[in-house]
Amino acid sequence: MATRPGPFNIDDVRYILGPDGTGTPKTVTPCPPKPFSGRRRFPVLSLLLVLLSLQLSAEPLEVTRIRQLTQENTAAALNLYREFLRLPNDALYPQDIMKLLSWLEGEFTQRGFSTRRIATAGSPLLLAERLNPGAEKTVLVYLQADGQPVDPAAWEQPNPFEPTLKEEISTGQWEKIPWDSLNEDLDQDWRIFARSAADSKGPMTQFMIAVENLDRAGYRLPYNLKVIIDTEEELGSPNLPDAVNHNRDVLAADMLLIFDGPPHASNKPTVVFGARGIMTVQLVTYGPVTPQHSGHYGNYAPNPALRMAQILGSMKSDTGRVLLAGFYDGVRLDTETRNRLALVPDDEPAIKRRLGIAETDQVGASLQEAIQYPSLNIRGLSAGWVNQQARTIIPATATAELDIRLVKESDPQRLLGLLRKHIESLGYTILERAPTIEQRLQNPRLLRMTHEFSYGAFRSDFDAAPGRMARAGLQHLYGEEPILIRTMGGSIPIAPFVEALDLPAAIVPTVNIDNNQHSPNENLRLGNFIEGIAMIMSVLGREP
Ligand SMILES: [Zn+2]
């Protein structure tokens, strides 16, 4: 158990929050230098006294109070964050995950939660609960504890698990500054660099501090709060669907809130209502048993790379539309949906410039419309050798790696069936493993097809309970409707909850978009770290 320093001091850090958490001028107000060492914990006794003296709160906390509490508790938040970032969390090392779970159990317990581990075939999940006698509704929150692997050599700091404070210098480089700089002036544009800074120890810390701040305000959440903590998200949450199915009772709730990821590219407050699912497919075509001299056998031995090119080429039009009959079936964007998608302020000329593309695939009329449809993407392609290694051969095989992003309307098995049928219509015999010599001699066109399903899509209504709560919270804080994203293009393992527990869900993103998530030099901007705490306070402080 960590030591408990004296009472919390509200004067540790002073700064002015920008209204949108970014893009604001550097707003620094000096404050008296104070030592910034040691964790400041909210004393458990005073927490209990506060809780005992309360009724269920119906009125939301005033914005000025949210801002004040966020500011007062920033030093403690940064200390908690630093301690958390120092704990290795690569899901491939279960012993590190177990240490991480012990730490989280301690932190959640200190904030009035009871915790229990939910066993899975891999690392356990952690469930933290604050049940509230008299509350009718239960809010389930999904958070992620594990992180991507690290390659320390690729980082511009010795240890990705030693959080490093940096500021941007005129060349656009990031330069280390002493952690103690936080004692004096806090610049919102400084960033903390560490693995999982943004994905997703930032949101987890913001959540813990938001709950603590609400307690500090004497605000009692008007619902039961359950928090499910995933420890294998970066592995694709392979054990999550089973765990959810086997624990429906303990996970039962009325709605699901997720605090994860960056907001819309404009960095304006955002609520996301869905995510595409994903499955991957590998295709292999076969030529001669071993690579052959292209002079000796060119014009004679069929080339598997050409075959693969023809197969792939037949799957899509030259405007990027999938040609498999029925691939887009079921997706209908009515006028109201189109109008809502059009409200998302995407700067498409800027996106095209950033991507360096002259024209876009003609699947939807805009980026937002395009990601409402399933996609079929060639994510990798290989045959023979290229560049310095290029050689005059007919390759033995060609391999294509595909990913299919799924939407709510697209059943993965149906799309896989369409793909299979299309390939068969081109005269191919589909195998599950490499062909034998007999199969090769009997079938001129052989193709191996294997697939892996990761997770399905989900999409909830803008007006379902979690969407109402998230929108009301952000409207309260900013005085305007946040950006509403019907479906984000990427995939997160939320569908198992939505399906097995029959819950509507909404995602409130709280980290800067340029955070190098999954890459070396992952970071979180201080302004976004602080603003995210206020956002989560405001969202949790609404009636579900
Ligand atoms: Zn991730």
XYZ file of C-alpha atoms and ligand atoms in Angstrom:
545
model
C 0.000 0.000 0.000
C 1.381 3.404 -0.898
C 1.976 6.022 1.715
C -0.722 8.569 2.305
C 0.577 12.116 2.351
C -1.291 14.852 4.132
C -4.391 16.641 2.910
C -4.658 17.510 -0.738
C -3.358 20.954 -1.597
C -5.373 22.786 -4.198
C -2.573 25.105 -5.216
C -0.275 22.629 -6.888
C -0.990 23.627 -10.448
C -2.716 26.595 -11.959
C -3.544 26.950 -15.602
C -6.337 28.128 -17.801
C -8.257 25.559 -19.790
C -9.040 26.247 -23.402
C -12.656 25.688 -24.418
C -11.848 22.928 -26.868
C -8.842 21.440 -25.163
C -6.551 22.266 -28.041
C -5.616 24.874 -30.556
C -5.719 27.417 -27.813
C -2.787 29.718 -27.262
C -0.342 28.609 -24.639
C -2.047 29.690 -21.492
C 0.305 29.639 -18.604
C -0.173 31.276 -15.288
C 2.655 31.135 -12.820
C 2.011 29.570 -9.494
C 4.158 29.348 -6.427
C 6.703 26.570 -6.813
C 5.679 23.607 -4.725
C 7.295 20.236 -4.497
C 5.651 17.849 -6.936
C 6.631 14.640 -5.315
C 4.617 11.897 -3.752
C 1.097 10.886 -4.581
C -1.722 12.858 -3.075
C -4.584 10.612 -2.324
C -8.049 11.563 -1.408
C -8.308 10.378 2.174
C -10.666 7.415 2.410
C -12.195 8.698 5.638
C -13.295 11.998 4.129
C -14.603 10.142 1.089
C -16.788 8.031 3.356
C -18.028 11.071 5.239
C -18.885 12.792 1.988
C -20.728 9.712 0.706
C -22.672 9.247 3.909
C -23.905 12.822 3.878
C -25.324 12.635 0.381
C -28.487 11.927 -1.481
C -28.669 10.830 -5.082
C -27.751 13.879 -7.097
C -30.177 14.893 -9.796
C -28.783 18.273 -10.811
C -25.575 18.301 -12.831
C -22.527 19.969 -11.319
C -22.010 23.501 -12.510
C -19.385 23.921 -15.195
C -17.373 26.322 -13.053
C -17.266 23.682 -10.315
C -16.157 20.996 -12.808
C -13.389 23.316 -14.026
C -12.361 24.224 -10.500
C -12.184 20.610 -9.313
C -10.277 19.553 -12.421
C -7.772 22.311 -11.876
C -7.385 21.645 -8.161
C -6.710 17.965 -8.724
C -4.403 18.189 -11.734
C -1.232 17.579 -9.744
C -2.652 14.439 -8.196
C -3.905 13.339 -11.609
C -0.440 13.720 -13.124
C 1.152 11.810 -10.260
C -1.335 8.980 -10.639
C -0.758 8.955 -14.405
C 3.026 8.840 -13.965
C 2.807 5.915 -11.572
C 0.441 4.058 -13.920
C 2.630 4.674 -16.996
C 5.578 3.098 -15.220
C 3.824 -0.280 -15.096
C 4.607 -2.416 -18.171
C 1.360 -3.563 -19.811
C 2.196 -5.528 -22.943
C -0.575 -8.132 -23.083
C 1.921 -10.707 -24.353
C 3.442 -10.779 -20.834
C 0.665 -12.021 -18.530
C 2.838 -11.657 -15.415
C 3.040 -7.893 -16.093
C -0.719 -7.802 -16.596
C -1.224 -9.481 -13.200
C 0.888 -6.768 -11.501
C -1.078 -4.137 -13.377
C -4.343 -5.672 -12.173
C -3.181 -5.583 -8.549
C -2.347 -1.912 -8.908
C -5.712 -1.157 -10.524
C -7.535 -3.070 -7.796
C -5.843 -0.842 -5.213
C -6.670 2.361 -7.074
C -10.308 1.476 -7.726
C -10.779 0.276 -4.144
C -9.464 3.613 -2.881
C -12.117 5.323 -4.976
C -14.950 3.426 -3.397
C -15.257 0.531 -5.854
C -15.422 -3.140 -5.038
C -13.425 -5.212 -7.509
C -13.393 -8.738 -8.777
C -11.448 -10.563 -11.421
C -13.290 -12.384 -14.169
C -11.315 -15.430 -15.284
C -10.826 -16.020 -19.008
C -8.696 -18.423 -21.035
C -6.089 -15.613 -21.057
C -5.474 -12.751 -18.633
C -8.444 -12.012 -16.355
C -10.755 -9.072 -16.857
C -11.284 -6.734 -13.932
C -14.750 -5.632 -12.876
C -15.000 -2.641 -10.525
C -18.409 -1.682 -9.144
C -19.997 1.078 -7.134
C -23.497 -0.030 -6.411
C -25.816 2.686 -5.329
C -28.784 1.683 -3.173
C -31.918 3.225 -4.591
C -30.539 3.687 -8.090
C -32.646 2.277 -10.896
C -30.150 2.376 -13.710
C -26.752 0.783 -14.165
C -24.052 2.290 -16.353
C -21.307 -0.020 -17.594
C -18.014 1.624 -18.572
C -15.437 -0.151 -20.744
C -11.762 0.714 -20.231
C -8.566 -0.902 -21.483
C -5.483 -1.627 -19.374
C -3.103 -3.391 -21.758
C -0.936 -1.755 -24.407
C 0.918 -2.484 -27.614
C 4.390 -4.057 -27.503
C 7.366 -1.690 -27.472
C 10.580 -1.541 -29.461
C 12.661 0.701 -27.161
C 15.305 1.285 -29.872
C 12.691 3.086 -31.979
C 11.749 5.493 -29.169
C 13.375 8.859 -28.592
C 13.712 8.085 -24.887
C 15.518 5.225 -23.186
C 12.501 3.530 -21.660
C 8.937 3.699 -23.029
C 7.711 2.822 -19.522
C 9.442 5.831 -17.963
C 7.073 8.702 -18.751
C 8.944 11.663 -20.174
C 7.729 15.251 -20.281
C 8.596 17.045 -23.526
C 8.045 20.355 -25.264
C 8.098 21.065 -28.968
C 11.009 23.190 -30.148
C 11.172 25.364 -33.262
C 12.430 22.545 -35.494
C 9.305 20.542 -34.703
C 11.337 18.103 -32.589
C 10.291 17.171 -29.078
C 12.781 17.905 -26.339
C 12.817 16.440 -22.849
C 12.166 18.851 -20.000
C 12.366 18.037 -16.293
C 9.235 16.482 -14.802
C 9.547 19.076 -12.050
C 8.610 21.731 -14.634
C 5.038 20.753 -13.819
C 5.546 22.340 -10.395
C 5.904 25.812 -11.805
C 4.130 26.535 -15.057
C 2.025 24.026 -16.840
C 1.850 24.477 -20.596
C -1.098 22.698 -22.201
C 0.971 21.947 -25.297
C 3.564 19.961 -23.404
C 3.211 16.250 -23.845
C 3.903 13.170 -21.803
C 5.566 10.427 -23.835
C 5.209 6.778 -22.782
C 3.673 3.539 -24.055
C -0.099 3.648 -23.531
C 0.013 7.378 -22.727
C -3.017 7.751 -25.014
C -4.068 4.161 -25.646
C -5.342 3.774 -23.026
C -3.806 4.677 -19.680
C -4.700 8.312 -20.358
C -8.458 7.653 -20.481
C -8.231 5.211 -17.534
C -6.494 7.870 -15.404
C -8.930 10.553 -16.553
C -11.791 8.278 -15.511
C -10.360 7.531 -12.042
C -9.698 11.216 -11.395
C -13.129 12.236 -12.720
C -14.815 9.854 -10.261
C -12.595 11.153 -7.465
C -13.424 14.759 -8.370
C -17.149 14.065 -8.340
C -16.770 12.525 -4.883
C -14.779 15.535 -3.802
C -17.630 17.758 -4.955
C -20.029 15.706 -2.850
C -21.763 14.620 -6.041
C -23.318 11.186 -5.764
C -23.767 9.386 -9.058
C -27.481 8.754 -9.621
C -26.913 5.215 -10.911
C -24.938 2.029 -10.290
C -21.532 2.241 -11.905
C -19.768 -0.852 -13.247
C -16.376 -0.684 -14.929
C -15.099 -3.559 -17.026
C -11.366 -3.446 -17.679
C -10.033 -5.348 -20.686
C -6.489 -6.729 -20.436
C -6.185 -8.147 -23.961
C -7.549 -5.390 -26.178
C -4.359 -5.095 -28.181
C -4.479 -8.834 -28.864
C -7.950 -8.347 -30.367
C -9.725 -9.311 -27.109
C -9.816 -13.013 -28.102
C -11.359 -14.107 -24.807
C -13.772 -11.237 -24.319
C -16.838 -12.597 -26.170
C -16.781 -15.824 -24.119
C -16.210 -13.937 -20.873
C -19.108 -11.584 -21.573
C -21.386 -14.487 -22.472
C -20.512 -16.383 -19.304
C -20.906 -13.357 -17.033
C -24.058 -11.726 -18.304
C -25.470 -11.421 -14.801
C -22.555 -9.582 -13.234
C -22.109 -7.372 -16.290
C -25.818 -6.613 -16.654
C -26.419 -2.899 -17.222
C -28.686 -0.494 -19.058
C -26.049 1.107 -21.213
C -22.385 1.083 -22.108
C -20.008 4.049 -22.160
C -16.502 3.798 -23.579
C -13.774 6.367 -22.950
C -11.200 5.671 -25.630
C -9.480 7.043 -28.698
C -9.146 10.493 -30.208
C -12.041 12.783 -31.182
C -12.838 13.957 -34.679
C -9.823 15.311 -36.593
C -10.940 18.867 -35.757
C -10.218 17.914 -32.092
C -13.685 19.186 -31.152
C -15.702 17.284 -28.526
C -17.077 14.169 -30.157
C -19.394 11.271 -29.418
C -19.072 8.091 -31.468
C -22.000 5.704 -31.782
C -20.527 2.763 -33.622
C -17.477 1.100 -35.032
C -16.898 -1.170 -37.969
C -16.022 -4.786 -37.256
C -13.173 -6.622 -38.903
C -12.273 -9.957 -40.407
C -9.144 -10.868 -42.331
C -8.717 -13.252 -45.268
C -5.608 -14.749 -46.844
C -5.629 -15.922 -50.483
C -2.821 -17.953 -52.059
C -2.592 -18.894 -55.756
C -0.289 -21.599 -57.076
C 2.053 -21.832 -60.082
C 4.853 -24.355 -60.540
C 5.799 -26.336 -57.412
C 9.048 -24.352 -57.171
C 9.956 -21.025 -58.856
C 10.979 -21.636 -62.481
C 13.307 -19.844 -64.921
C 11.157 -17.384 -66.861
C 13.181 -18.009 -70.015
C 12.828 -21.775 -69.896
C 9.162 -21.789 -68.955
C 7.762 -18.318 -69.762
C 4.692 -18.779 -72.030
C 4.348 -22.295 -70.650
C 4.004 -22.443 -66.843
C 1.054 -20.285 -65.600
C 2.048 -17.430 -63.324
C 0.320 -17.293 -59.886
C 0.996 -13.544 -59.531
C -0.946 -12.825 -62.716
C -3.738 -15.125 -61.517
C -3.887 -13.277 -58.198
C -3.901 -9.910 -59.973
C -6.818 -11.067 -62.145
C -8.762 -12.369 -59.135
C -8.238 -9.187 -57.146
C -8.892 -6.996 -60.177
C -12.232 -8.722 -60.747
C -13.395 -7.925 -57.202
C -13.563 -4.163 -57.573
C -14.506 -1.595 -60.160
C -11.963 0.988 -61.233
C -13.823 3.464 -59.042
C -13.175 1.319 -55.962
C -16.614 -0.273 -55.575
C -16.760 -3.918 -54.579
C -18.254 -5.948 -57.441
C -19.215 -9.061 -55.450
C -22.972 -9.210 -55.991
C -24.761 -8.290 -52.766
C -21.687 -6.990 -50.892
C -23.362 -3.723 -49.897
C -26.834 -5.227 -49.381
C -28.799 -3.929 -46.421
C -26.964 -0.615 -46.076
C -29.369 2.218 -46.734
C -28.630 5.827 -45.912
C -31.863 7.763 -45.765
C -32.022 11.535 -46.084
C -31.987 12.113 -42.340
C -28.900 9.925 -41.922
C -27.161 11.627 -44.837
C -27.949 15.026 -43.322
C -26.520 13.984 -39.974
C -23.385 12.583 -41.632
C -22.999 15.879 -43.480
C -22.813 17.722 -40.143
C -19.435 16.101 -39.396
C -16.952 18.848 -40.298
C -14.503 16.794 -42.364
C -12.137 18.962 -44.383
C -11.951 16.634 -47.379
C -9.586 18.756 -49.511
C -7.196 18.744 -46.524
C -7.620 14.986 -46.070
C -6.880 14.395 -49.771
C -3.833 16.613 -49.510
C -2.633 14.793 -46.393
C -3.139 11.398 -48.061
C -1.755 12.624 -51.382
C -4.672 11.326 -53.445
C -6.329 12.959 -56.471
C -9.665 11.190 -56.187
C -11.469 8.958 -53.743
C -13.164 5.593 -54.109
C -16.763 6.090 -55.204
C -18.505 4.155 -52.450
C -20.092 7.025 -50.547
C -20.518 10.692 -51.381
C -18.179 11.661 -48.537
C -15.736 10.096 -46.071
C -18.522 9.719 -43.485
C -20.791 8.033 -46.033
C -17.988 5.769 -47.270
C -17.382 4.262 -43.822
C -21.053 3.348 -43.412
C -20.421 0.528 -45.904
C -18.387 -2.669 -45.541
C -14.987 -2.480 -47.233
C -12.781 -5.027 -48.949
C -9.149 -4.005 -48.748
C -5.909 -5.528 -50.034
C -3.677 -4.998 -47.027
C -0.672 -6.873 -48.405
C 0.510 -8.585 -51.567
C 3.479 -10.813 -52.209
C 4.958 -12.925 -55.033
C 8.554 -13.459 -56.085
C 11.015 -10.718 -55.232
C 11.363 -6.993 -55.947
C 14.002 -4.248 -56.036
C 17.573 -5.527 -55.669
C 16.280 -9.049 -55.174
C 14.155 -9.119 -58.339
C 14.876 -12.220 -60.376
C 13.724 -13.663 -63.664
C 11.438 -16.367 -62.403
C 7.887 -17.565 -62.533
C 6.979 -17.544 -58.808
C 5.596 -20.646 -57.132
C 2.872 -18.802 -55.229
C 1.253 -15.423 -54.841
C -0.285 -14.307 -51.557
C -2.846 -11.600 -50.924
C -3.868 -10.464 -47.452
C -7.307 -8.878 -47.300
C -9.254 -7.178 -44.580
C -12.986 -6.800 -44.622
C -14.402 -4.056 -42.428
C -17.900 -4.935 -41.368
C -20.879 -2.732 -40.624
C -23.946 -3.573 -38.589
C -25.842 -4.665 -41.696
C -23.116 -7.030 -42.912
C -23.033 -10.579 -41.610
C -19.406 -11.737 -41.809
C -20.331 -15.261 -42.909
C -22.468 -13.875 -45.712
C -19.657 -11.640 -46.995
C -17.199 -14.512 -46.789
C -19.674 -16.635 -48.770
C -19.877 -13.924 -51.457
C -16.101 -13.830 -51.716
C -15.901 -17.607 -52.005
C -18.659 -17.722 -54.617
C -16.977 -15.010 -56.660
C -13.626 -16.821 -56.665
C -15.330 -20.094 -57.608
C -17.158 -18.314 -60.447
C -13.714 -17.568 -61.896
C -13.069 -21.311 -62.176
C -11.026 -21.819 -58.998
C -11.177 -24.776 -56.647
C -10.863 -23.433 -53.101
C -8.707 -25.329 -50.616
C -8.045 -24.850 -46.923
C -4.419 -25.966 -47.143
C -1.645 -26.110 -49.738
C -2.486 -28.480 -52.599
C -1.047 -31.981 -52.993
C 0.662 -32.923 -56.251
C -2.448 -34.890 -57.236
C -4.656 -31.840 -56.735
C -2.202 -29.746 -58.751
C -2.252 -32.229 -61.637
C -6.037 -32.391 -61.730
C -7.020 -28.733 -61.176
C -5.621 -25.932 -63.325
C -6.854 -23.257 -60.910
C -6.262 -23.784 -57.206
C -6.557 -21.213 -54.446
C -6.122 -21.531 -50.717
C -8.417 -19.326 -48.669
C -8.248 -18.942 -44.890
C -9.872 -16.344 -42.702
C -10.015 -14.994 -39.193
C -12.934 -13.152 -37.690
C -11.921 -10.580 -35.056
C -15.085 -8.775 -34.062
C -18.374 -7.584 -35.376
C -19.643 -4.078 -35.891
C -21.916 -2.206 -33.542
C -23.969 0.921 -33.922
C -26.341 2.538 -31.444
C -28.858 5.314 -31.948
C -27.896 8.919 -31.335
C -30.864 9.111 -28.973
C -30.299 5.883 -27.021
C -29.440 6.286 -23.315
C -25.609 6.384 -23.515
C -25.743 8.802 -26.445
C -28.140 11.069 -24.555
C -25.911 10.991 -21.480
C -22.693 11.657 -23.424
C -24.241 14.399 -25.531
C -25.852 16.083 -22.526
C -22.555 15.954 -20.614
C -20.570 17.534 -23.436
C -23.316 20.072 -24.211
C -23.302 21.056 -20.549
C -19.545 21.584 -20.581
C -19.182 23.325 -23.954
C -22.607 24.863 -24.547
C -22.996 23.162 -27.918
C -23.799 19.810 -29.452
C -20.644 17.702 -29.880
C -19.708 16.214 -33.236
C -21.741 13.027 -33.645
C -20.015 10.186 -35.473
C -22.461 7.462 -36.564
C -19.750 4.880 -37.194
C -16.031 5.171 -36.907
C -14.010 3.431 -39.562
C -11.781 1.406 -37.244
C -12.683 -1.527 -35.020
C -12.944 -1.936 -31.250
C -14.151 -4.975 -29.284
C -17.460 -3.514 -28.186
C -19.816 -5.666 -30.266
C -19.656 -8.575 -27.732
C -21.173 -6.302 -25.048
C -23.734 -4.796 -27.350
C -24.811 -8.225 -28.607
C -24.545 -10.441 -25.516
C -25.818 -7.855 -23.023
C -28.165 -6.168 -25.487
C -26.874 -2.709 -24.574
C -26.738 0.550 -26.458
C -23.260 2.081 -26.439
C -21.521 5.407 -26.988
C -17.844 6.330 -27.099
C -16.468 9.570 -25.687
C -12.922 10.128 -27.007
C -10.594 12.118 -24.768
C -7.066 12.095 -26.243
C -5.327 14.157 -28.929
C -5.494 12.675 -32.415
C -1.740 13.003 -33.115
C -0.761 10.754 -30.196
C 1.283 8.119 -32.107
C -0.998 5.417 -30.758
C 0.539 1.939 -31.333
C 3.779 3.532 -32.602
C 7.021 4.610 -30.983
C 6.830 7.951 -29.152
C 3.209 7.576 -28.110
C 2.159 10.655 -26.179
C -0.659 12.600 -24.604
C -0.991 16.377 -24.778
C -1.438 17.887 -21.323
C -4.349 20.076 -22.445
C -6.202 16.995 -23.666
C -5.337 15.054 -20.521
C -6.844 17.757 -18.332
C -9.799 18.485 -20.597
C -10.653 14.786 -20.736
C -11.066 14.713 -16.957
C -13.587 17.554 -17.172
C -15.392 15.790 -20.035
C -15.727 12.525 -18.129
C -16.888 14.375 -15.001
C -19.547 16.156 -17.000
C -20.717 12.958 -18.734
C -20.765 10.856 -15.545
C -22.622 13.654 -13.826
C -25.730 13.225 -15.998
C -28.846 11.162 -15.400
C -28.647 8.055 -17.583
Zn -4.788 0.179 -29.269
